[in-house]
Short mmCIF file of C-alpha atoms in Angstrom, two decimals:
data_model
loop_
_atom_site.label_atom_id
_atom_site.label_comp_id
_atom_site.label_asym_id
_atom_site.label_seq_id
_atom_site.Cartn_x
_atom_site.Cartn_y
_atom_site.Cartn_z
CA MET A 1 -104.60 -45.81 -160.08
CA ALA A 2 -103.56 -42.21 -159.25
CA TYR A 3 -107.16 -41.09 -159.85
CA SER A 4 -108.44 -43.42 -157.07
CA TRP A 5 -105.85 -42.15 -154.59
CA PHE A 6 -106.62 -38.53 -155.39
CA LYS A 7 -110.35 -39.19 -155.13
CA ALA A 8 -110.06 -41.04 -151.79
CA PHE A 9 -108.01 -38.29 -150.18
CA HIS A 10 -110.20 -35.62 -151.78
CA ILE A 11 -113.21 -37.14 -149.99
CA ILE A 12 -111.25 -37.43 -146.73
CA GLY A 13 -110.22 -33.77 -147.04
CA ILE A 14 -113.84 -32.74 -147.64
CA VAL A 15 -115.02 -34.59 -144.52
CA VAL A 16 -112.33 -32.99 -142.36
CA TRP A 17 -112.86 -29.53 -143.85
CA PHE A 18 -116.62 -29.56 -143.39
CA ALA A 19 -116.41 -31.00 -139.89
CA GLY A 20 -114.20 -28.04 -139.00
CA LEU A 21 -116.43 -25.49 -140.72
CA PHE A 22 -119.57 -26.80 -139.03
CA TYR A 23 -118.01 -26.78 -135.56
CA LEU A 24 -116.06 -23.53 -135.94
CA VAL A 25 -119.10 -21.29 -136.30
CA ARG A 26 -120.80 -23.22 -133.48
CA LEU A 27 -117.84 -22.19 -131.29
CA PHE A 28 -118.33 -18.60 -132.48
CA ILE A 29 -121.93 -18.79 -131.26
CA TYR A 30 -120.84 -19.98 -127.83
CA HIS A 31 -118.11 -17.31 -127.79
CA VAL A 32 -120.61 -14.52 -128.50
CA GLU A 33 -123.14 -15.87 -126.01
CA ALA A 34 -120.45 -16.02 -123.30
CA ASN A 35 -120.86 -12.21 -123.14
CA GLN A 36 -124.15 -12.82 -121.31
CA GLU A 37 -122.38 -14.61 -118.46
CA PRO A 38 -121.26 -12.81 -115.29
CA GLU A 39 -117.57 -12.43 -114.47
CA PRO A 40 -115.34 -14.38 -114.02
CA ALA A 41 -117.21 -16.98 -116.12
CA ARG A 42 -117.37 -14.63 -119.12
CA THR A 43 -113.59 -14.20 -119.34
CA ILE A 44 -112.86 -17.86 -118.67
CA LEU A 45 -115.32 -19.03 -121.35
CA LYS A 46 -114.20 -16.49 -123.96
CA ASN A 47 -110.54 -17.41 -123.42
CA GLN A 48 -111.33 -21.12 -123.73
CA TYR A 49 -113.41 -20.64 -126.88
CA GLN A 50 -110.64 -18.54 -128.39
CA ILE A 51 -108.13 -21.37 -127.84
CA MET A 52 -110.55 -23.95 -129.26
CA GLU A 53 -111.35 -21.77 -132.31
CA LYS A 54 -107.67 -21.21 -133.16
CA ARG A 55 -106.80 -24.89 -132.82
CA LEU A 56 -109.80 -26.00 -134.85
CA TYR A 57 -109.14 -23.47 -137.62
CA HIS A 58 -105.37 -23.98 -137.88
CA ILE A 59 -104.99 -27.68 -137.02
CA ILE A 60 -108.13 -29.25 -138.56
CA THR A 61 -110.15 -26.94 -140.82
CA THR A 62 -107.39 -25.30 -142.87
CA PRO A 63 -105.42 -28.55 -143.42
CA GLY A 64 -108.70 -30.20 -144.48
CA MET A 65 -109.22 -27.40 -146.99
CA LEU A 66 -105.67 -27.71 -148.30
CA VAL A 67 -105.94 -31.49 -148.75
CA THR A 68 -109.30 -31.05 -150.51
CA VAL A 69 -107.92 -28.47 -152.94
CA ALA A 70 -104.63 -30.31 -153.55
CA MET A 71 -106.42 -33.59 -154.27
CA ALA A 72 -108.91 -31.79 -156.54
CA ILE A 73 -105.97 -30.46 -158.55
CA GLY A 74 -104.60 -34.00 -158.67
CA LEU A 75 -107.96 -35.30 -159.90
CA LEU A 76 -108.09 -32.64 -162.60
CA SER A 77 -104.56 -33.50 -163.70
CA THR A 78 -105.65 -37.08 -164.35
CA GLU A 79 -108.79 -36.02 -166.26
CA PRO A 80 -108.16 -32.56 -167.76
CA GLU A 81 -111.02 -32.98 -170.27
CA VAL A 82 -113.53 -32.64 -167.41
CA LEU A 83 -112.59 -28.95 -167.19
CA LYS A 84 -114.73 -28.38 -170.31
CA GLU A 85 -117.92 -29.61 -168.62
CA GLY A 86 -120.55 -27.16 -167.37
CA TRP A 87 -121.34 -28.98 -164.13
CA LEU A 88 -117.72 -28.64 -163.02
CA HIS A 89 -117.78 -24.89 -163.64
CA PHE A 90 -120.77 -24.57 -161.29
CA LYS A 91 -119.15 -26.86 -158.75
CA LEU A 92 -115.96 -24.79 -158.82
CA LEU A 93 -118.03 -21.63 -158.36
CA PHE A 94 -119.52 -23.06 -155.16
CA VAL A 95 -116.09 -24.26 -154.03
CA ALA A 96 -114.78 -20.70 -154.56
CA ILE A 97 -117.65 -19.36 -152.43
CA LEU A 98 -116.81 -21.98 -149.81
CA LEU A 99 -113.15 -20.90 -149.83
CA GLY A 100 -114.33 -17.33 -149.27
CA TYR A 101 -116.53 -18.53 -146.40
CA HIS A 102 -113.55 -20.36 -144.88
CA HIS A 103 -111.39 -17.23 -144.94
CA TYR A 104 -114.26 -15.07 -143.70
CA CYS A 105 -114.51 -17.41 -140.69
CA GLY A 106 -110.80 -16.73 -140.10
CA ARG A 107 -111.57 -12.99 -140.08
CA LEU A 108 -114.48 -13.48 -137.69
CA MET A 109 -112.23 -15.50 -135.40
CA LYS A 110 -109.77 -12.58 -135.23
CA LYS A 111 -112.61 -10.12 -134.56
CA LEU A 112 -113.91 -12.33 -131.74
CA ALA A 113 -110.42 -12.47 -130.23
CA ALA A 114 -110.21 -8.66 -130.37
CA ASP A 115 -113.76 -8.38 -128.97
CA GLU A 116 -114.81 -6.52 -132.15
CA CYS A 117 -117.35 -9.01 -133.55
CA ARG A 118 -120.84 -7.51 -133.80
CA TRP A 119 -122.65 -10.67 -134.92
CA SER A 120 -125.38 -11.98 -132.62
CA GLY A 121 -125.75 -15.64 -131.72
CA GLN A 122 -128.80 -15.88 -133.96
CA GLN A 123 -127.00 -14.29 -136.93
CA LEU A 124 -124.13 -16.74 -136.45
CA ARG A 125 -126.63 -19.63 -136.38
CA ALA A 126 -127.84 -18.52 -139.82
CA LEU A 127 -124.25 -18.17 -141.05
CA ASN A 128 -123.57 -21.70 -139.79
CA GLU A 129 -126.09 -23.07 -142.31
CA ALA A 130 -124.22 -21.69 -145.35
CA PRO A 131 -121.74 -24.58 -145.63
CA THR A 132 -124.63 -27.04 -145.41
CA VAL A 133 -126.27 -25.51 -148.47
CA MET A 134 -122.96 -25.41 -150.32
CA LEU A 135 -122.19 -29.03 -149.40
CA VAL A 136 -125.53 -30.21 -150.75
CA VAL A 137 -125.09 -28.33 -154.02
CA ILE A 138 -121.47 -29.45 -154.49
CA VAL A 139 -122.28 -33.11 -153.80
CA LEU A 140 -125.32 -33.06 -156.10
CA LEU A 141 -123.22 -31.56 -158.90
CA ALA A 142 -120.44 -34.12 -158.34
CA VAL A 143 -122.88 -37.06 -158.38
CA PHE A 144 -125.30 -36.04 -161.13
CA LYS A 145 -122.81 -34.04 -163.23
CA ASN A 146 -124.61 -32.75 -166.34
CA ASN A 147 -127.73 -34.80 -165.50
CA LEU A 148 -128.69 -32.79 -162.42
CA PRO A 149 -132.43 -31.98 -162.58
CA THR A 150 -131.98 -28.25 -161.98
CA ASP A 151 -135.67 -27.36 -161.50
CA ILE A 152 -136.24 -29.94 -158.76
CA THR A 153 -132.84 -29.19 -157.22
CA ALA A 154 -133.50 -25.45 -157.09
CA TRP A 155 -136.84 -25.99 -155.33
CA ALA A 156 -135.29 -28.52 -152.94
CA ILE A 157 -132.47 -26.11 -152.02
CA PHE A 158 -134.97 -23.27 -151.62
CA GLY A 159 -137.12 -25.48 -149.36
CA MET A 160 -134.07 -26.50 -147.34
CA ILE A 161 -133.12 -22.83 -146.80
CA ILE A 162 -136.68 -21.97 -145.70
CA LEU A 163 -136.70 -24.95 -143.32
CA MET A 164 -133.38 -23.85 -141.85
CA ALA A 165 -134.62 -20.27 -141.37
CA VAL A 166 -137.83 -21.46 -139.69
CA THR A 167 -135.87 -23.83 -137.45
CA ILE A 168 -133.50 -21.04 -136.38
CA GLN A 169 -136.46 -18.77 -135.56
CA LEU A 170 -138.26 -21.49 -133.59
CA TYR A 171 -135.10 -22.29 -131.67
CA ALA A 172 -134.62 -18.59 -130.83
CA LYS A 173 -138.20 -18.44 -129.56
CA LYS A 174 -137.70 -21.60 -127.46
CA ARG A 175 -134.51 -20.18 -125.92
CA ARG A 176 -136.26 -16.90 -125.10
CA LEU A 177 -139.21 -18.71 -123.48
CA ASP A 178 -136.89 -20.99 -121.52
CA LYS A 179 -134.97 -17.97 -120.26
CA GLU A 180 -138.18 -16.18 -119.23
CA LYS A 181 -139.34 -19.34 -117.45
CA LEU A 182 -136.03 -19.61 -115.58
CA ILE A 183 -136.16 -15.94 -114.56
CA ALA A 184 -139.73 -16.42 -113.32
CA GLN A 185 -138.69 -19.47 -111.28
CA ILE A 186 -135.73 -17.62 -109.75
CA GLY A 187 -138.00 -14.68 -108.91
CA GLN A 188 -140.41 -16.99 -107.06
CA VAL A 189 -137.77 -18.64 -104.86
CA PRO A 190 -137.20 -15.66 -102.51
CA GLN A 191 -140.96 -15.11 -102.15
CA GLU A 192 -141.53 -18.70 -101.00
CA GLN A 193 -138.76 -18.46 -98.39
CA SER A 194 -140.15 -15.32 -96.71
#
C-alpha cells in the first residue's frame, strides 16, 4: 500500500516540477527580450518577470522537485532490490542532470535579477528544450525498464533534438521577418501622411 502512495505522489511531484521548469525558462526568455523595449516598459516588464520567476521557482518548481525526490526515496525504500537494476542507474543519472539543470536555472534567475545574464532569447529557447529531452528519456526508462530498445530510442531522441533545433531556427527566422515587416510598415506610415 505504501508503494502506491509513494508512486502517486512521485508522479504528482514530477508533473509540478516539470510544469515549473518548462515555464521558468520561458519567463527567462521574456525577461531577456524585455531589454529590447523602450523605457519605462523595459523596467516594468523586467520587474514583473523577476517577481514571477522567484515565485515560480520557490513556490512551485522547488517544492515539486522536493516531493519528487522524497517520494522516489520512499519508492526505493519499499523495493530496495531495484537499486541493482541497470535501467534505474541510467534513470538516476538523468535525474541527477535534471537536478543540476534545476539549480542552474536558480543561478540564471539570480543573474537576470542582477542584470548579469548574457544569454540571448534564442539560446534560452534551446536551453528550454533540455528538460523535454530528459523527461522523455526518464519516462521511457521508467516504463520499459531493462527492455528499452536502446537503438531505436537513441535515434528517436536524436531526431527529436534535431527537430527542436530546426524549429527554434525557423521560429527565430519568422520573428526576424515579422520584425522587419513591422518596421517597414511603420516607415511607410509617415510617407503616406505627407
